[in-house]
Tab-separated table of C-alpha atoms in Angstrom:
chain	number	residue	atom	x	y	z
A	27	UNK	CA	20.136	-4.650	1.404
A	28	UNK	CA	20.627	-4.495	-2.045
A	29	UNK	CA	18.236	-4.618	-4.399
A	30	UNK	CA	18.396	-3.473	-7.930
A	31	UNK	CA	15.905	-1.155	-10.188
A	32	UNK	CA	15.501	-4.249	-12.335
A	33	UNK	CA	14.250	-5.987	-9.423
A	34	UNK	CA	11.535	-3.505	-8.590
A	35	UNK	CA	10.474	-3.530	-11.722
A	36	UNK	CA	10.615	-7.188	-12.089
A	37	UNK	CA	8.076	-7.204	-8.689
A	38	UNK	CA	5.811	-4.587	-9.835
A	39	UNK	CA	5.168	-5.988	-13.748
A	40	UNK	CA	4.443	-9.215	-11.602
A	41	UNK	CA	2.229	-7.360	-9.068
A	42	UNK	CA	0.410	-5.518	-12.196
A	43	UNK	CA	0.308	-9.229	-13.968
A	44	UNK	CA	-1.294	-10.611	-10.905
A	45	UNK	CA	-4.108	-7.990	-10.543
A	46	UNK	CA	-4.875	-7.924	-14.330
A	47	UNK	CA	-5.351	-11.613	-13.691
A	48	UNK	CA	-7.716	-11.047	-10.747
A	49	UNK	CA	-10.173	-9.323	-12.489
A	50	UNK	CA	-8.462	-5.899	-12.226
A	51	UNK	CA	-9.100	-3.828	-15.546
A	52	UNK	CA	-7.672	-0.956	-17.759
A	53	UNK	CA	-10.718	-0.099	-18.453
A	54	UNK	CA	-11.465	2.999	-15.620
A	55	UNK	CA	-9.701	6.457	-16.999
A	56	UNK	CA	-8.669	7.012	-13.113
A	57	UNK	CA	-5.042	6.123	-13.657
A	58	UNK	CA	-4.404	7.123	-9.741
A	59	UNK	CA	-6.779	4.252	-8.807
A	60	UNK	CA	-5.127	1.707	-10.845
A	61	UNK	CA	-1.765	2.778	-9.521
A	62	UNK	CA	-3.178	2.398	-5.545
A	63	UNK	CA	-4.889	-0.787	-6.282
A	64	UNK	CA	-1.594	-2.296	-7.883
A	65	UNK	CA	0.159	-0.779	-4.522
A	66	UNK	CA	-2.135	-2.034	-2.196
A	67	UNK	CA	-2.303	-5.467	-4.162
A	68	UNK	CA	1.840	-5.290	-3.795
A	69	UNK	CA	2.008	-4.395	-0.223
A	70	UNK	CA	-0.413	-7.003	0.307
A	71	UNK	CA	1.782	-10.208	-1.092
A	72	UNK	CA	4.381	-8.814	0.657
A	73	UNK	CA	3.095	-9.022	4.069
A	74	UNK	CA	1.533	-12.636	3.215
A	75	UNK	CA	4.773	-13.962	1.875
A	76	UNK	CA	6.233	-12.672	5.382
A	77	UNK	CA	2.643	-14.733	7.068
A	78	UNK	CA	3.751	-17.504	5.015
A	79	UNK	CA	7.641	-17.311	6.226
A	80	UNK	CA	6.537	-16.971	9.890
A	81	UNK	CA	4.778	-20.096	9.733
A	82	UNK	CA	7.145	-22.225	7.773
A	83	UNK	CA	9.691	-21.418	10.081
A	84	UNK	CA	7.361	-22.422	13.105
A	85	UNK	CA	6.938	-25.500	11.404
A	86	UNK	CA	10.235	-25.741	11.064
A	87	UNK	CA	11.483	-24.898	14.330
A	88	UNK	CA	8.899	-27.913	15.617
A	89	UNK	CA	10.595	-30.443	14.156
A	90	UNK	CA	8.909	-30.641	10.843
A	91	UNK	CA	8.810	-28.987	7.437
A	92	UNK	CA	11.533	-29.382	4.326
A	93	UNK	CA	14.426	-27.241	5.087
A	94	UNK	CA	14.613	-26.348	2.176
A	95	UNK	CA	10.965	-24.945	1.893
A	96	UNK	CA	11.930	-22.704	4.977
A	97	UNK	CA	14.622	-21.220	3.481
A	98	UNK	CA	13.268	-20.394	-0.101
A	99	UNK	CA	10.070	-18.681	1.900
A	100	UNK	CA	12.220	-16.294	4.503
A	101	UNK	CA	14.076	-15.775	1.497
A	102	UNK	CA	11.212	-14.635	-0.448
A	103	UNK	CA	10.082	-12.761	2.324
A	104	UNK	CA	13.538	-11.058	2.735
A	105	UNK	CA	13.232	-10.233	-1.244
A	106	UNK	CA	9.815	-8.726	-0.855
A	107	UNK	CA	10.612	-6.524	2.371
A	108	UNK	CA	13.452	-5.286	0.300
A	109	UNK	CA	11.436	-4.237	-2.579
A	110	UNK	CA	8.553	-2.716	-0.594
A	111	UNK	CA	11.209	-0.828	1.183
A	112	UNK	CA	12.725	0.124	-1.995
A	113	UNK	CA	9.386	1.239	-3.925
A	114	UNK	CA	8.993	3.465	-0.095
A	115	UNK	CA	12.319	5.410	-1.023
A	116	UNK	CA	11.586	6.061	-3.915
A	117	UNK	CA	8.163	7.539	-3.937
A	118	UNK	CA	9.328	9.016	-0.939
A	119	UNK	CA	12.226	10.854	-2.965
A	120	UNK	CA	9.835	11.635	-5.856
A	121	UNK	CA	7.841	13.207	-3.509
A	122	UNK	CA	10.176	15.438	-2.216
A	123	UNK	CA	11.129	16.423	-6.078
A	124	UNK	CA	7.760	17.401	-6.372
A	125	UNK	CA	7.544	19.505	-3.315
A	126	UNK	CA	11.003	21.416	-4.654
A	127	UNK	CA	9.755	22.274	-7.862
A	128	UNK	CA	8.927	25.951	-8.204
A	129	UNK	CA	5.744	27.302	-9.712
């Protein structure tokens, strides 16, 4: 499980492309809500990228389907696990630097 910074950045400029192109705007001054909508938004393409990997591979292990197509889609799911679990650690660890600060 290696996945670089670059990466994660890659997948959240295309997450924040994605929702600006869904009719998600800049223009509410809540920054907070932007940044959960994007998040949610993320989370969500991750887990339907892994819907869409379950059921190429049952197609797949059926008799039909390109193997090829299998492949690229559990490895796009594999990529997207990785960066959601990524993104986790590291709110997760700027979380705790936030709770260690003193006043």
């Amino acid at each position: 499980m290696l996945t670089s910074v670059s990466q994660a950045h890659n997948a959240y400029a295309q997450s924040l492309q994605n929702s600006l192109q869904s009719g998600v705007t800049d223009d509410t001054p809540d920054s907070v809500s932007d940044f959960s909508s994007v998040l949610s938004q993320a989370v969500g393409n991750a887990v339907s990228t892994g819907h869409a990997a379950e059921a190429q591979a049952a197609q797949g292990l059926s008799g039909g389907g390109d193997m090829t197509q299998i492949v690229t889609a559990i490895s796009n799911a594999q990529l997207a696990l990785q960066t959601t679990t990524v993104i986790r650690d590291r709110m997760v660890q700027a979380y705790q630097d936030v709770m260690k600060m003193s006043i």
